[in-house]
Short mmCIF file of C-alpha atoms in Angstrom, two decimals:
data_model
loop_
_atom_site.label_atom_id
_atom_site.label_comp_id
_atom_site.label_asym_id
_atom_site.label_seq_id
_atom_site.Cartn_x
_atom_site.Cartn_y
_atom_site.Cartn_z
CA MET Z 264 -54.38 -47.69 56.16
CA ARG Z 265 -56.50 -47.34 53.11
CA PRO Z 266 -54.64 -46.91 49.82
CA GLN Z 267 -54.55 -43.40 48.50
CA SER Z 268 -56.45 -42.63 45.36
CA PHE Z 269 -54.55 -41.14 42.43
CA GLU Z 270 -56.17 -37.75 43.01
CA GLU Z 271 -55.29 -37.69 46.65
CA ARG Z 272 -51.70 -38.62 45.89
CA ILE Z 273 -51.40 -35.71 43.44
CA GLU Z 274 -52.98 -33.36 45.95
CA ARG Z 275 -50.39 -34.32 48.57
CA GLN Z 276 -47.52 -34.21 46.08
CA PHE Z 277 -48.55 -30.76 44.93
CA ASP Z 278 -48.86 -29.48 48.47
CA THR Z 279 -45.42 -30.78 49.43
CA ILE Z 280 -43.74 -29.38 46.34
CA CYS Z 281 -45.32 -25.97 46.82
CA LYS Z 282 -44.32 -25.76 50.48
CA GLN Z 283 -40.82 -27.06 49.77
CA THR Z 284 -40.29 -24.60 46.94
CA LEU Z 285 -41.38 -21.69 49.10
CA LYS Z 286 -39.27 -22.81 52.02
CA TYR Z 287 -36.09 -23.22 49.97
CA LYS Z 288 -36.61 -19.99 48.09
CA ALA Z 289 -37.12 -18.14 51.34
CA ARG Z 290 -33.95 -19.71 52.73
CA ASP Z 291 -32.03 -18.55 49.64
CA CYS Z 292 -33.38 -15.05 50.04
CA TYR Z 293 -32.45 -14.88 53.71
CA ARG Z 294 -28.93 -16.04 52.91
CA LYS Z 295 -28.68 -13.31 50.30
CA ILE Z 296 -29.95 -10.71 52.76
CA LYS Z 297 -27.48 -11.91 55.39
CA ARG Z 298 -24.55 -11.69 52.95
CA GLN Z 299 -25.61 -8.21 51.99
CA VAL Z 300 -25.90 -7.05 55.58
CA GLU Z 301 -22.41 -8.34 56.31
CA ARG Z 302 -20.85 -6.33 53.48
CA GLU Z 303 -23.04 -3.28 53.47
CA VAL Z 304 -21.59 -0.15 55.03
CA SER Z 305 -23.53 3.04 55.44
CA PHE Z 306 -22.09 6.13 53.74
CA SER Z 307 -21.84 7.96 57.03
CA GLU Z 308 -19.74 5.15 58.48
CA LEU Z 309 -17.14 5.28 55.71
CA SER Z 310 -13.77 6.66 56.66
CA GLU Z 311 -12.56 9.73 54.80
CA GLN Z 312 -9.94 7.64 53.04
CA ASP Z 313 -12.52 5.20 51.69
CA LEU Z 314 -14.76 8.01 50.58
CA ALA Z 315 -11.90 9.62 48.69
CA GLN Z 316 -11.47 6.42 46.70
CA LEU Z 317 -15.00 6.69 45.40
CA SER Z 318 -14.57 10.12 43.91
CA VAL Z 319 -12.28 11.60 41.30
CA SER Z 320 -11.30 15.22 41.03
CA ASP Z 321 -9.88 16.58 37.81
CA GLU Z 322 -6.48 18.19 37.80
CA TYR Z 323 -5.52 20.38 34.88
CA PHE Z 324 -1.82 20.78 34.12
CA LYS Z 325 -1.02 21.07 37.76
CA ASP Z 326 2.71 20.57 38.37
CA ALA Z 327 2.86 18.61 35.15
CA TYR Z 328 6.01 18.07 33.16
CA SER Z 329 5.63 18.50 29.49
CA PHE Z 330 7.75 17.02 26.73
CA ASN Z 331 7.67 17.89 23.09
CA VAL Z 332 8.04 15.00 20.67
CA LEU Z 333 7.64 15.36 16.90
CA GLY Z 334 5.40 18.36 17.42
CA TYR Z 335 3.21 16.63 20.02
CA ASP Z 336 3.01 18.11 23.49
CA ILE Z 337 2.93 15.32 26.03
CA THR Z 338 2.24 16.12 29.66
CA VAL Z 339 3.31 13.76 32.41
CA SER Z 340 1.47 14.37 35.65
CA ASP Z 341 3.40 11.88 37.78
CA LEU Z 342 6.37 13.82 39.15
CA SER Z 343 8.70 10.92 39.85
CA LEU Z 344 8.04 9.41 36.45
CA ALA Z 345 8.63 12.75 34.76
CA GLU Z 346 11.94 13.16 36.58
CA ALA Z 347 13.00 9.71 35.52
CA LEU Z 348 12.06 10.44 31.93
CA ASP Z 349 14.03 13.67 32.09
CA THR Z 350 17.26 11.81 32.83
CA LEU Z 351 16.98 9.67 29.69
CA PRO Z 352 18.64 10.63 26.45
CA ALA Z 353 16.21 12.44 24.19
CA ASP Z 354 15.94 9.80 21.46
CA ARG Z 355 15.21 7.04 23.95
CA ARG Z 356 12.69 9.18 25.77
CA ASP Z 357 10.88 9.94 22.52
CA ILE Z 358 10.32 6.27 21.85
CA ILE Z 359 8.90 5.69 25.32
CA LEU Z 360 6.61 8.70 25.09
CA LEU Z 361 5.33 7.80 21.64
CA ALA Z 362 4.75 4.18 22.59
CA TYR Z 363 3.16 4.54 26.02
CA PHE Z 364 1.66 8.02 26.05
CA LEU Z 365 0.41 8.22 22.49
CA GLY Z 366 -0.15 4.49 22.13
CA MET Z 367 1.74 4.13 18.88
CA LYS Z 368 2.81 0.78 17.54
CA ASP Z 369 6.49 0.02 17.05
CA TRP Z 370 6.27 0.21 13.27
CA GLU Z 371 4.49 3.55 13.42
CA ILE Z 372 7.26 4.97 15.56
CA ALA Z 373 9.90 3.45 13.29
CA GLU Z 374 8.33 5.12 10.26
CA ARG Z 375 8.32 8.51 11.92
CA LEU Z 376 11.85 8.32 13.31
CA ASN Z 377 13.35 6.69 10.22
CA LEU Z 378 14.41 3.59 12.11
CA VAL Z 379 13.98 -0.13 11.67
CA ARG Z 380 11.07 -1.57 13.64
CA ARG Z 381 13.30 -3.94 15.56
CA THR Z 382 15.54 -1.09 16.66
CA VAL Z 383 12.50 0.66 18.09
CA ALA Z 384 11.38 -2.50 19.86
CA TYR Z 385 14.84 -3.09 21.31
CA ARG Z 386 15.28 0.50 22.47
CA ARG Z 387 11.81 0.55 23.94
CA THR Z 388 12.31 -2.52 26.10
CA SER Z 389 15.85 -1.63 27.14
CA THR Z 390 14.84 1.92 28.05
CA LEU Z 391 11.95 0.55 30.04
CA ARG Z 392 14.39 -1.59 31.99
CA GLU Z 393 16.62 1.42 32.63
CA LEU Z 394 13.63 3.45 33.71
CA LYS Z 395 12.60 0.76 36.13
CA LYS Z 396 16.09 0.58 37.61
CA PHE Z 397 16.25 4.34 37.98
CA MET Z 398 12.85 4.60 39.66
CA GLU Z 399 13.47 1.67 41.97
CA GLY Z 400 16.78 3.23 43.00
CA HIS Z 401 14.96 6.46 43.77
CA ALA Z 402 12.31 4.73 45.78
CA ASP Z 403 14.94 3.18 48.02
CA GLU Z 404 16.53 6.48 48.93
CA MET K 219 -59.42 -22.89 56.54
CA ASN K 220 -62.83 -22.42 55.02
CA LYS K 221 -64.94 -25.22 53.64
CA ALA K 222 -64.37 -24.37 49.96
CA GLN K 223 -60.67 -25.07 50.35
CA LYS K 224 -61.19 -28.49 51.84
CA SER K 225 -60.59 -31.39 49.56
CA LYS K 226 -63.65 -33.47 48.85
CA ASN K 227 -62.25 -36.42 50.76
CA GLY K 228 -62.06 -34.22 53.82
CA ASN K 229 -58.33 -33.49 54.00
CA PRO K 230 -57.89 -30.03 55.37
CA GLY K 231 -55.08 -27.95 53.88
CA LEU K 232 -55.01 -29.67 50.54
CA LEU K 233 -56.07 -28.10 47.29
CA PRO K 234 -58.72 -30.06 45.36
CA PHE K 235 -57.43 -32.12 42.45
CA PRO K 236 -59.31 -30.22 39.66
CA VAL K 237 -57.77 -26.93 40.81
CA ILE K 238 -54.29 -28.43 40.65
CA VAL K 239 -54.84 -29.75 37.12
CA ALA K 240 -56.22 -26.39 35.97
CA ALA K 241 -53.39 -24.43 37.63
CA THR K 242 -50.64 -26.55 36.08
CA GLY K 243 -52.37 -26.00 32.75
CA GLY K 244 -51.95 -22.27 33.18
CA ASP K 245 -55.52 -21.32 34.17
CA VAL K 246 -55.30 -17.87 35.77
CA GLU K 247 -58.21 -18.34 38.13
CA ALA K 248 -56.85 -21.64 39.41
CA ILE K 249 -53.36 -20.17 39.90
CA ASN K 250 -54.92 -17.38 41.92
CA LYS K 251 -56.63 -20.00 44.05
CA VAL K 252 -53.28 -21.71 44.67
CA LEU K 253 -51.66 -18.39 45.57
CA LYS K 254 -54.52 -17.63 47.94
CA HIS K 255 -54.13 -21.06 49.49
CA TYR K 256 -50.45 -20.49 50.27
CA LYS K 257 -50.79 -16.80 51.05
CA GLY K 258 -50.53 -17.35 54.78
CA TYR K 259 -47.44 -19.49 54.44
CA ILE K 260 -45.79 -16.98 52.11
CA ILE K 261 -46.48 -14.13 54.51
CA ALA K 262 -45.17 -16.18 57.42
CA LEU K 263 -41.97 -16.88 55.46
CA SER K 264 -41.50 -13.26 54.42
CA THR K 265 -42.02 -11.80 57.85
CA ARG K 266 -38.77 -10.39 59.12
CA ARG K 267 -37.71 -9.10 62.47
CA LEU K 268 -35.82 -5.84 62.62
CA TYR K 269 -34.32 -4.09 65.61
CA ASP K 270 -34.43 -0.35 65.97
CA GLU K 271 -31.68 1.73 67.58
CA TYR K 272 -33.09 1.04 71.05
CA GLY K 273 -33.01 -2.71 70.56
CA ASN K 274 -36.75 -3.17 70.23
CA ALA K 275 -37.84 -5.89 67.85
CA HIS K 276 -40.24 -5.03 65.03
CA LEU K 277 -41.98 -7.54 62.83
CA PHE K 278 -42.74 -6.56 59.28
CA VAL K 279 -43.63 -8.27 56.04
CA ASP K 280 -40.88 -7.87 53.46
CA GLU K 281 -42.92 -6.99 50.34
CA GLU K 282 -40.04 -7.69 47.99
CA LEU K 283 -39.45 -11.10 49.52
CA ARG K 284 -43.17 -11.86 49.43
CA GLN K 285 -43.34 -11.08 45.74
CA THR K 286 -40.21 -13.09 45.00
CA LEU K 287 -41.77 -16.10 46.73
CA GLU K 288 -45.05 -15.62 44.91
CA THR K 289 -43.27 -15.51 41.55
CA ARG K 290 -41.26 -18.59 42.44
CA LEU K 291 -44.43 -20.45 43.37
CA ILE K 292 -46.12 -19.57 40.09
CA ALA K 293 -43.06 -20.73 38.15
CA LYS K 294 -43.10 -23.98 40.09
CA ILE K 295 -46.81 -24.56 39.59
CA LEU K 296 -46.38 -24.36 35.83
CA THR K 297 -43.65 -27.02 35.82
CA PHE K 298 -45.63 -29.44 38.00
CA LYS K 299 -46.64 -32.54 36.11
CA VAL K 300 -49.80 -34.45 37.04
CA GLU K 301 -48.85 -38.08 36.52
#
């Protein structure tokens, strides 16, 4: 076999690299397509339940409990949560509502209720525990 | 394969050396020559078979895939080093 010239070697190298690149890229693309086909579901094939998950409908003050704290009206749309909140003593409930529904920090609440910050923090966590116990008890019934 | 695409030493299916050097240097005309050279292979790779609702097979060229491959080839050409 006669030795290849430099030019011929490059020509062959180039050809191989081009073909290889195309082949591997095509393989990648086909894998991608295959993955997509496996996961893709047509809209018409979705069950009603799945479809419902994709949409949101607004509900305005429908069966919502409302609490008044420091002049703020806070509505709670979850019925079981509202019932649980209703059983709490008013001062404890206020802390929970201010912290989790209005997003206030402990020191902000403390300032408004004339308490020490640590008192607010303690009451908040202990009330949360109580709330959890109450709601878990209800769920078991 | 027409005669213009044959290498001067008579190897069919290989691009001539000057074209390769020009293409790796970013010469548009040479890159087009390379693309033309591999056009058949690209089309063969991007031909897909689909089945309709009656189970009949249809062959078609996936344009998106064809363009992806073309782009990939151009990117590769530009990184090729003649040495």
